[in-house]
Amino acid sequence: MTLFHLIAGWIGYLLICLLGLILIAFLCFCLYIKYIHLKYDHIPGPPRDSFIFGHSPTLLREMSNDRFVHDKFLEWAETYGPVYRINGMHVVVLCVTCPETTKEVLMSPKYPKDSLVYKRLFNLFGQRFFGNGLITAQNHDEWYKQRRIMDPAFSSLYLRGQMGVFNERAEKLMDKLADMADTNTAANMHHLFNCVTLDVITKVAFGVELDLLNKSDSPFPNAIEMCLKGMVHYLRDSTFQLYPKNKKFINEVKKSCQLLRSTGRQWINERKMAVQNGEDVPKDILTQILKTADKEENIANDDEELMLDNFVTFFIAVQGANASVQVSGQVLKETLRLYPTAPGTSRFIPNDIVINGIPIPAGVSCVFSSYVCGRLDKFFEDPLKFDPERFHPDAAKPYYCYYPFALGPRSCLGQTFAQMEAKVVMAKLLQRFDFSLLPGQSFDVLDTGTLRPKSGVVCNIRHRGQTPAA
C-alpha cells in the first residue's frame, strides 16, 4: 500500500509539472503572438476575430458557407488599401496590390516563393505531390536548372510545330458538339473543355492517346479533380486530417496522387527505353525534355522524381489554365482579368522593405492576387464590365496589376501552351456554333486551387445560323 501511495504521488507530481510546462509554453506562445502584433500592427488591416486565431475564423466561415473567399480579399483591399495585414496565430500575411511592389518582388529572383504555402505542397496528405518541381522549388539554382531543361519544349517556336495536334483534337470536340446539337443535348462545356485539354496535353506532351471525349471510363480526369480538391482542404484546414469522416476522401486523394505519378513513371520509362533502343519516338515535349536533360551536367539521382514532380505540376496547372478562356487576344486577356485561372501567388520577404510608404519588417509573406487587382476600379474603370477594348493595342497597358500567369522569372511555364490551345478550340467553336446558357447557370466561381465555373457552363448548342427551337 505504501508503494502504491508513493507511485501515485510521483505520478501526480509529474502531471502537475507537465501541466505547468504546458501552461508556460502556452504563455510563451501568447507572448510571441503579442510580439508579432506589436511588430506588424502599424500595417492596416481588418479587426482580428481573436487574439490567438486572428482572422482565421472569418476566412474559415467564408469557405464553410460556400462563399468565394477571394471576394473577401477584394472587399478588404477596397477598404484598407494597397497593403493590408491578415493574422493567423503567430503568422502574418500581407495582401499587396501596389504596382511598384508587385514589380519589385515578382520580377526579382531575390524574393523566394513562400514556404508557408509551397513547401507544404511537396506532399498531399503524406503522398508526394508537387515535390520539388517548378512550382514548389525554393532554391533558385535548383529551380533554374529545371526551368532550363523545360523551357525549349514550351517555346512558341516548338509549340507552333505541334499545331496539327491542336487542330486535330479541336476537330474531335467540334464533332462531339455537332452530335449534341443534332440531338438537342445540353453540353457541359467545362467538362468537355477539360477532356479536350487533357487529350491535347497527353498527345502533345507524351504522345499518348486518351480520347477522353469518347471514353468516359478513364480514371485520369477524376484523379486530377481529386488532387485539386484535396489540395484546397490540405492548405486551408490544418485540422482536416483529424476528423474520421474525412478519412475516405483523404485515401481517395492519396490514390489519385499515386495514379498520376505511376502513370507518369510508366510513360517516362517507356520513352527512355525506346530512345535507348534506337526506336523512332514522337517529336513531342517529353522527347524534347529528355534530350535537353541528357545535355545537362551534374544530373542527380533523384532527377526521375523531379521529372515526375513536373509531370504532376504540368497536368494540374495546364488543366486549370483552360477553365475559362476565350478566343482573340483582347477577349482572352479581358476574360483572364476577371477570371484568372490561378488567383494569385506569394513571395517571402527576407529583408525590410517599404510598401506604399509603410515600412515592412523582414520575415513576412506577401500575397499578390491577380483576381483582386483585376476587379479594383483604381486599375480598371467599371471593373465588372466585360470590355475587351481595355486591351486594344492603342490602349494604355496595365501597369503591374494584370498577371494571370504571374510575372517575372517564375511566371507560368505553360502559358503559351494554354493560350494556343484555347485560341484554336474557341475559334472553331465560335465559327460553327451558337450557344446559350441553360436556366440556373451562373457566373459564380469555384476555387479548387485553380478558379473554374461553379455551375459547369451547361449550354444548349446550335449550328451557327440555325433557328432556335421554339
C-alpha positions as CSV (number, residue, x, y, z in Angstrom):
1,M,0.0,0.0,0.0
2,T,2.9,2.4,0.8
3,L,4.4,1.6,-2.5
4,F,1.1,2.4,-4.2
5,H,0.9,5.8,-2.5
6,L,4.5,6.5,-3.4
7,I,3.9,5.8,-7.1
8,A,0.6,7.7,-7.1
9,G,2.4,10.7,-5.5
10,W,5.1,10.6,-8.1
11,I,2.5,10.4,-11.0
12,G,0.6,13.3,-9.5
13,Y,3.8,15.3,-9.2
14,L,4.7,14.6,-12.8
15,L,1.3,15.5,-14.0
16,I,1.5,18.8,-12.2
17,C,4.9,19.5,-13.7
18,L,3.6,18.6,-17.1
19,L,0.6,20.9,-16.8
20,G,2.9,23.6,-15.6
21,L,5.2,23.2,-18.6
22,I,2.2,23.3,-20.9
23,L,1.0,26.5,-19.2
24,I,4.4,28.1,-19.5
25,A,4.7,27.1,-23.2
26,F,1.2,28.5,-23.9
27,L,2.1,31.7,-22.1
28,C,5.3,32.0,-24.1
29,F,3.4,31.4,-27.3
30,C,0.9,34.1,-26.4
31,L,3.8,36.5,-25.6
32,Y,5.3,35.7,-29.1
33,I,1.9,36.4,-30.7
34,K,1.8,39.7,-28.9
35,Y,5.3,40.5,-30.1
36,I,4.2,39.7,-33.7
37,H,1.2,42.0,-33.2
38,L,3.4,44.8,-32.0
39,K,5.8,44.3,-34.9
40,Y,3.2,44.4,-37.7
41,D,0.1,46.2,-36.3
42,H,1.1,49.5,-37.8
43,I,0.1,48.0,-41.2
44,P,-3.6,48.5,-42.0
45,G,-6.0,45.5,-41.8
46,P,-9.4,44.4,-40.7
47,P,-10.1,43.8,-36.9
48,R,-9.0,40.4,-35.7
49,D,-11.6,37.9,-34.7
50,S,-9.5,36.7,-31.7
51,F,-6.1,37.3,-30.2
52,I,-4.8,33.8,-31.0
53,F,-6.5,32.9,-34.2
54,G,-6.5,36.3,-35.8
55,H,-8.6,36.5,-39.0
56,S,-8.8,32.7,-39.4
57,P,-12.4,32.4,-38.1
58,T,-13.6,34.9,-40.7
59,L,-11.8,33.1,-43.6
60,L,-13.0,29.6,-42.4
61,R,-16.5,31.0,-42.1
62,E,-16.4,32.3,-45.7
63,M,-15.2,29.0,-47.0
64,S,-17.6,26.8,-44.9
65,N,-20.6,28.9,-46.1
66,D,-19.7,28.1,-49.7
67,R,-18.7,31.7,-50.4
68,F,-15.8,32.7,-52.6
69,V,-13.1,33.7,-50.2
70,H,-11.2,35.9,-52.8
71,D,-14.2,38.3,-52.8
72,K,-13.5,38.9,-49.1
73,F,-9.9,39.7,-50.0
74,L,-11.2,42.1,-52.7
75,E,-13.5,43.7,-50.1
76,W,-10.6,44.2,-47.7
77,A,-8.4,45.6,-50.5
78,E,-11.0,48.2,-51.3
79,T,-11.3,49.1,-47.6
80,Y,-7.7,49.0,-46.3
81,G,-5.7,50.0,-49.4
82,P,-2.8,48.6,-51.4
83,V,-1.3,46.7,-48.5
84,Y,-3.2,45.1,-45.6
85,R,-2.4,42.5,-43.0
86,I,-4.0,39.2,-42.2
87,N,-3.2,37.4,-38.9
88,G,-3.4,33.7,-38.0
89,M,-1.9,32.8,-34.7
90,H,1.8,33.8,-35.0
91,V,1.7,34.1,-38.8
92,V,1.2,37.4,-40.7
93,V,0.5,37.6,-44.4
94,L,0.4,40.8,-46.3
95,C,-2.0,41.2,-49.3
96,V,-0.4,43.6,-51.8
97,T,-2.0,45.4,-54.8
98,C,0.7,48.1,-55.0
99,P,2.0,48.0,-58.6
100,E,5.5,49.2,-57.7
101,T,5.9,46.5,-55.1
102,T,4.4,43.9,-57.4
103,K,7.1,44.8,-60.0
104,E,9.9,44.8,-57.4
105,V,9.0,41.5,-55.8
106,L,7.7,39.3,-58.7
107,M,10.3,40.5,-61.2
108,S,13.2,39.7,-59.0
109,P,14.7,36.3,-58.0
110,K,15.8,37.5,-54.6
111,Y,12.3,37.1,-53.2
112,P,11.7,33.3,-52.9
113,K,8.4,31.6,-53.1
114,D,6.6,31.5,-49.8
115,S,7.5,28.2,-48.0
116,L,4.3,28.5,-45.9
117,V,2.3,27.5,-48.9
118,Y,4.7,26.0,-51.5
119,K,6.7,23.8,-49.1
120,R,3.5,22.2,-47.9
121,L,2.7,21.1,-51.4
122,F,5.7,18.8,-51.5
123,N,3.2,16.2,-50.2
124,L,-0.5,15.9,-50.2
125,F,-1.7,14.1,-47.1
126,G,1.7,12.3,-46.9
127,Q,1.8,11.3,-50.6
128,R,4.4,13.1,-52.7
129,F,2.6,15.6,-54.9
130,F,4.4,18.6,-56.4
131,G,7.6,17.6,-54.7
132,N,10.5,19.9,-55.7
133,G,9.1,20.7,-59.1
134,L,8.9,24.1,-60.8
135,I,6.0,25.4,-58.8
136,T,7.4,24.5,-55.4
137,A,11.2,24.6,-55.7
138,Q,12.6,27.0,-53.1
139,N,16.2,27.1,-54.1
140,H,16.7,29.4,-57.1
141,D,19.6,27.3,-58.6
142,E,17.6,24.1,-58.4
143,W,14.6,25.8,-59.9
144,Y,16.7,27.4,-62.7
145,K,18.2,24.0,-63.6
146,Q,14.7,22.5,-64.1
147,R,13.4,25.5,-66.0
148,R,16.4,25.4,-68.3
149,I,15.5,21.8,-69.1
150,M,11.8,22.5,-69.6
151,D,12.0,25.9,-71.5
152,P,12.8,24.6,-75.0
153,A,9.8,22.3,-75.0
154,F,7.4,25.1,-74.2
155,S,8.8,27.8,-76.5
156,S,6.4,29.4,-79.0
157,L,8.6,28.1,-81.9
158,Y,8.4,24.5,-80.7
159,L,4.7,24.6,-79.9
160,R,3.8,26.0,-83.3
161,G,5.2,22.8,-84.7
162,Q,2.5,21.0,-82.8
163,M,-0.4,22.9,-84.3
164,G,-1.5,19.8,-86.2
165,V,-2.3,18.1,-82.9
166,F,-4.1,21.1,-81.5
167,N,-6.3,21.3,-84.6
168,E,-6.9,17.5,-84.7
169,R,-8.1,17.4,-81.1
170,A,-10.2,20.6,-81.6
171,E,-11.9,18.9,-84.6
172,K,-12.9,16.0,-82.4
173,L,-14.5,18.4,-80.0
174,M,-16.4,20.0,-82.9
175,D,-17.7,16.6,-84.0
176,K,-18.9,15.9,-80.4
177,L,-20.7,19.2,-80.2
178,A,-22.2,18.7,-83.7
179,D,-23.7,15.4,-82.5
180,M,-25.1,17.2,-79.4
181,A,-26.5,20.0,-81.5
182,D,-28.2,17.5,-83.8
183,T,-29.8,15.6,-80.9
184,N,-30.6,18.7,-78.9
185,T,-28.4,17.5,-76.0
186,A,-27.2,20.0,-73.4
187,A,-23.4,20.3,-73.2
188,N,-21.4,20.8,-70.1
189,M,-18.8,23.0,-71.6
190,H,-16.4,22.9,-68.6
191,H,-16.3,19.1,-68.7
192,L,-15.8,19.0,-72.5
193,F,-13.0,21.6,-72.3
194,N,-11.3,19.6,-69.6
195,C,-11.5,16.5,-71.7
196,V,-10.1,18.1,-74.8
197,T,-7.4,19.8,-72.7
198,L,-6.2,16.5,-71.3
199,D,-6.3,14.9,-74.8
200,V,-4.1,17.7,-76.1
201,I,-1.7,17.6,-73.2
202,T,-1.2,13.8,-73.3
203,K,-0.7,13.8,-77.1
204,V,1.5,16.9,-77.5
205,A,3.5,16.3,-74.3
206,F,3.7,12.5,-74.1
207,G,2.5,11.0,-77.4
208,V,-0.4,9.2,-75.7
209,E,-3.9,8.8,-77.0
210,L,-6.6,9.1,-74.2
211,D,-9.6,10.1,-76.3
212,L,-11.5,11.3,-73.3
213,L,-14.2,12.9,-75.4
214,N,-15.4,9.4,-76.4
215,K,-14.2,7.3,-73.4
216,S,-15.8,8.2,-70.1
217,D,-14.2,5.4,-68.1
218,S,-10.7,6.8,-67.8
219,P,-9.6,7.5,-64.2
220,F,-7.3,10.3,-65.2
221,P,-9.7,13.3,-65.1
222,N,-11.2,12.2,-61.8
223,A,-7.7,11.8,-60.3
224,I,-6.8,15.4,-61.3
225,E,-10.1,16.6,-59.9
226,M,-9.5,14.8,-56.6
227,C,-6.0,16.2,-56.3
228,L,-7.2,19.7,-56.8
229,K,-10.0,19.3,-54.2
230,G,-7.6,17.7,-51.8
231,M,-5.1,20.5,-52.2
232,V,-7.6,23.1,-51.1
233,H,-8.5,21.2,-48.0
234,Y,-4.9,20.4,-47.2
235,L,-3.7,24.0,-47.5
236,R,-6.6,25.8,-45.8
237,D,-7.6,23.5,-43.0
238,S,-4.8,22.1,-40.9
239,T,-7.4,20.1,-38.8
240,F,-9.0,18.3,-41.9
241,Q,-7.0,15.1,-41.4
242,L,-8.0,14.8,-37.8
243,Y,-11.7,14.0,-38.5
244,P,-12.5,10.4,-39.1
245,K,-15.3,11.4,-41.5
246,N,-12.6,12.7,-43.9
247,K,-10.6,9.5,-44.0
248,K,-12.3,8.1,-47.1
249,F,-11.8,11.3,-49.0
250,I,-8.1,11.6,-48.0
251,N,-7.5,8.0,-49.1
252,E,-9.0,8.8,-52.5
253,V,-6.8,11.8,-52.8
254,K,-3.7,9.8,-52.0
255,K,-4.7,7.1,-54.5
256,S,-5.2,9.9,-57.1
257,C,-1.7,11.2,-56.4
258,Q,-0.3,7.7,-56.8
259,L,-2.1,7.2,-60.1
260,L,-0.7,10.4,-61.6
261,R,2.8,9.6,-60.5
262,S,2.7,5.9,-61.5
263,T,1.3,6.8,-64.9
264,G,4.0,9.4,-65.4
265,R,6.7,6.9,-64.3
266,Q,5.4,4.4,-66.9
267,W,5.3,6.9,-69.8
268,I,8.7,8.3,-69.0
269,N,10.4,4.9,-68.6
270,E,8.8,3.6,-71.8
271,R,10.1,6.6,-73.7
272,K,13.6,6.3,-72.2
273,M,13.7,2.7,-73.2
274,A,12.6,3.5,-76.7
275,V,15.3,6.1,-77.0
276,Q,18.0,3.8,-75.7
277,N,16.9,1.1,-78.2
278,G,17.1,3.5,-81.1
279,E,13.4,3.3,-81.9
280,D,11.5,6.1,-83.6
281,V,9.9,8.2,-81.0
282,P,7.4,11.0,-81.3
283,K,8.8,14.5,-81.5
284,D,6.8,15.6,-78.5
285,I,7.5,17.6,-75.3
286,L,8.7,14.5,-73.4
287,T,11.3,13.7,-76.1
288,Q,12.5,17.3,-76.1
289,I,12.8,17.3,-72.3
290,L,14.8,14.1,-72.2
291,K,17.1,15.3,-74.9
292,T,17.7,18.6,-73.1
293,A,18.2,16.7,-69.8
294,D,20.9,14.5,-71.3
295,K,22.9,17.6,-72.2
296,E,22.8,18.8,-68.6
297,E,25.8,18.3,-66.3
298,N,25.5,17.1,-62.7
299,I,22.4,15.0,-63.1
300,A,21.3,13.9,-59.6
301,N,19.9,10.5,-58.7
302,D,16.5,11.9,-57.9
303,D,16.0,13.6,-61.3
304,E,13.4,11.0,-62.2
305,E,11.4,12.0,-59.1
306,L,11.8,15.7,-60.2
307,M,10.6,14.8,-63.6
308,L,7.5,13.1,-62.0
309,D,7.0,16.2,-59.9
310,N,6.8,18.3,-63.0
311,F,4.6,15.7,-64.7
312,V,2.1,16.2,-61.9
313,T,2.6,20.0,-62.0
314,F,2.1,20.2,-65.7
315,F,-1.2,18.3,-65.7
316,I,-2.6,20.2,-62.7
317,A,-1.5,23.6,-63.9
318,V,-2.4,23.4,-67.6
319,Q,-5.6,21.6,-66.9
320,G,-6.6,24.5,-64.7
321,A,-5.4,27.1,-67.2
322,N,-8.1,26.3,-69.7
323,A,-11.0,26.6,-67.4
324,S,-12.3,29.9,-68.5
325,V,-10.5,31.3,-71.6
326,Q,-12.0,32.6,-74.9
327,V,-10.8,33.5,-78.4
328,S,-8.8,36.5,-79.7
329,G,-6.0,38.3,-77.9
330,Q,-8.1,41.1,-76.4
331,V,-11.0,38.8,-75.4
332,L,-8.6,36.3,-73.9
333,K,-6.9,39.0,-71.8
334,E,-10.2,40.5,-70.6
335,T,-11.5,37.1,-69.6
336,L,-8.4,36.4,-67.6
337,R,-8.6,39.8,-66.0
338,L,-11.9,38.9,-64.5
339,Y,-11.4,35.1,-64.2
340,P,-7.7,34.3,-63.8
341,T,-7.2,30.6,-63.5
342,A,-4.7,31.0,-60.7
343,P,-6.0,33.6,-58.3
344,G,-2.5,34.7,-57.2
345,T,1.0,33.9,-56.0
346,S,3.0,34.7,-52.9
347,R,6.6,35.5,-52.0
348,F,8.7,35.6,-48.8
349,I,10.2,39.0,-47.9
350,P,13.7,38.3,-46.4
351,N,14.7,42.0,-45.8
352,D,12.9,45.2,-44.7
353,I,11.1,46.9,-47.5
354,V,8.7,49.9,-47.8
355,I,5.2,49.4,-49.5
356,N,3.2,52.4,-50.3
357,G,5.1,54.4,-47.7
358,I,4.6,51.8,-45.0
359,P,7.8,50.2,-43.5
360,I,7.5,46.4,-43.6
361,P,9.8,44.4,-41.3
362,A,11.5,41.4,-42.8
363,G,10.2,37.9,-42.3
364,V,6.7,38.2,-43.7
365,S,4.9,36.7,-46.7
366,C,3.2,38.8,-49.4
367,V,0.3,37.6,-51.5
368,F,-0.2,39.1,-54.9
369,S,-3.7,38.5,-56.2
370,S,-4.4,38.9,-59.9
371,Y,-8.1,38.3,-59.2
372,V,-8.3,41.2,-56.7
373,C,-6.2,43.6,-58.9
374,G,-8.4,42.8,-61.9
375,R,-11.5,43.9,-60.1
376,L,-10.3,47.2,-58.5
377,D,-11.7,50.3,-60.1
378,K,-8.4,52.2,-59.4
379,F,-6.8,50.0,-62.1
380,F,-9.8,49.3,-64.4
381,E,-12.7,51.6,-64.9
382,D,-16.0,49.9,-64.3
383,P,-14.1,46.7,-63.5
384,L,-17.0,44.2,-63.6
385,K,-17.9,45.2,-67.1
386,F,-16.6,42.8,-69.7
387,D,-14.8,45.1,-72.2
388,P,-12.0,43.7,-74.4
389,E,-11.3,47.2,-75.7
390,R,-9.3,47.7,-72.5
391,F,-6.6,45.6,-74.2
392,H,-6.7,47.3,-77.6
393,P,-3.2,47.8,-78.9
394,D,-3.6,51.5,-78.7
395,A,-4.9,51.5,-75.1
396,A,-2.7,52.1,-72.1
397,K,-1.2,48.9,-70.8
398,P,-2.0,47.9,-67.2
399,Y,1.0,48.6,-65.0
400,Y,1.8,45.6,-62.9
401,C,-1.9,45.0,-62.0
402,Y,-2.6,42.3,-64.6
403,Y,-0.7,39.0,-64.2
404,P,-3.0,35.9,-64.7
405,F,0.1,33.8,-65.3
406,A,2.2,35.5,-62.7
407,L,5.2,37.7,-63.6
408,G,9.0,37.5,-63.8
409,P,11.3,34.6,-63.9
410,R,8.8,32.3,-62.2
411,S,5.9,33.0,-64.4
412,C,3.8,30.1,-65.7
413,L,5.8,27.8,-68.0
414,G,2.7,26.5,-69.7
415,Q,1.0,29.9,-70.5
416,T,1.9,29.8,-74.2
417,F,0.6,26.2,-74.4
418,A,-2.7,27.0,-72.7
419,Q,-3.3,30.2,-74.8
420,M,-2.6,28.4,-78.1
421,E,-4.9,25.6,-77.3
422,A,-7.7,28.0,-76.1
423,K,-7.5,30.1,-79.2
424,V,-7.6,27.1,-81.6
425,V,-10.6,25.5,-79.8
426,M,-12.6,28.7,-79.3
427,A,-12.0,29.9,-82.8
428,K,-13.5,26.7,-84.2
429,L,-16.3,26.8,-81.7
430,L,-17.4,30.3,-82.4
431,Q,-17.2,29.9,-86.1
432,R,-19.5,26.8,-86.1
433,F,-21.9,27.1,-83.2
434,D,-24.2,29.4,-81.3
435,F,-24.9,28.5,-77.7
436,S,-27.0,29.8,-74.8
437,L,-26.8,29.0,-71.1
438,L,-29.5,26.8,-69.6
439,P,-31.6,28.3,-66.8
440,G,-30.0,28.2,-63.4
441,Q,-26.4,28.7,-64.7
442,S,-24.4,31.4,-63.1
443,F,-21.1,33.3,-63.3
444,D,-20.2,32.1,-59.8
445,V,-16.6,30.9,-59.4
446,L,-15.4,27.7,-57.6
447,D,-12.0,27.7,-56.1
448,T,-10.3,24.3,-56.4
449,G,-6.8,25.6,-56.3
450,T,-7.5,27.0,-59.8
451,L,-10.6,29.0,-60.4
452,R,-13.3,27.4,-62.5
453,P,-17.0,28.0,-63.3
454,K,-19.1,26.7,-60.4
455,S,-22.1,25.5,-62.4
456,G,-20.2,23.9,-65.3
457,V,-21.4,26.3,-68.1
458,V,-24.1,24.0,-69.3
459,C,-25.4,25.2,-72.7
460,N,-27.8,24.5,-75.5
461,I,-25.8,24.1,-78.7
462,R,-27.0,25.0,-82.2
463,H,-25.3,25.0,-85.5
464,R,-24.4,28.6,-86.5
465,G,-27.3,30.1,-88.3
466,Q,-29.8,27.5,-87.2
467,T,-33.1,28.9,-85.9
468,P,-33.6,28.3,-82.2
469,A,-36.2,25.7,-81.2
470,A,-39.5,27.1,-80.1
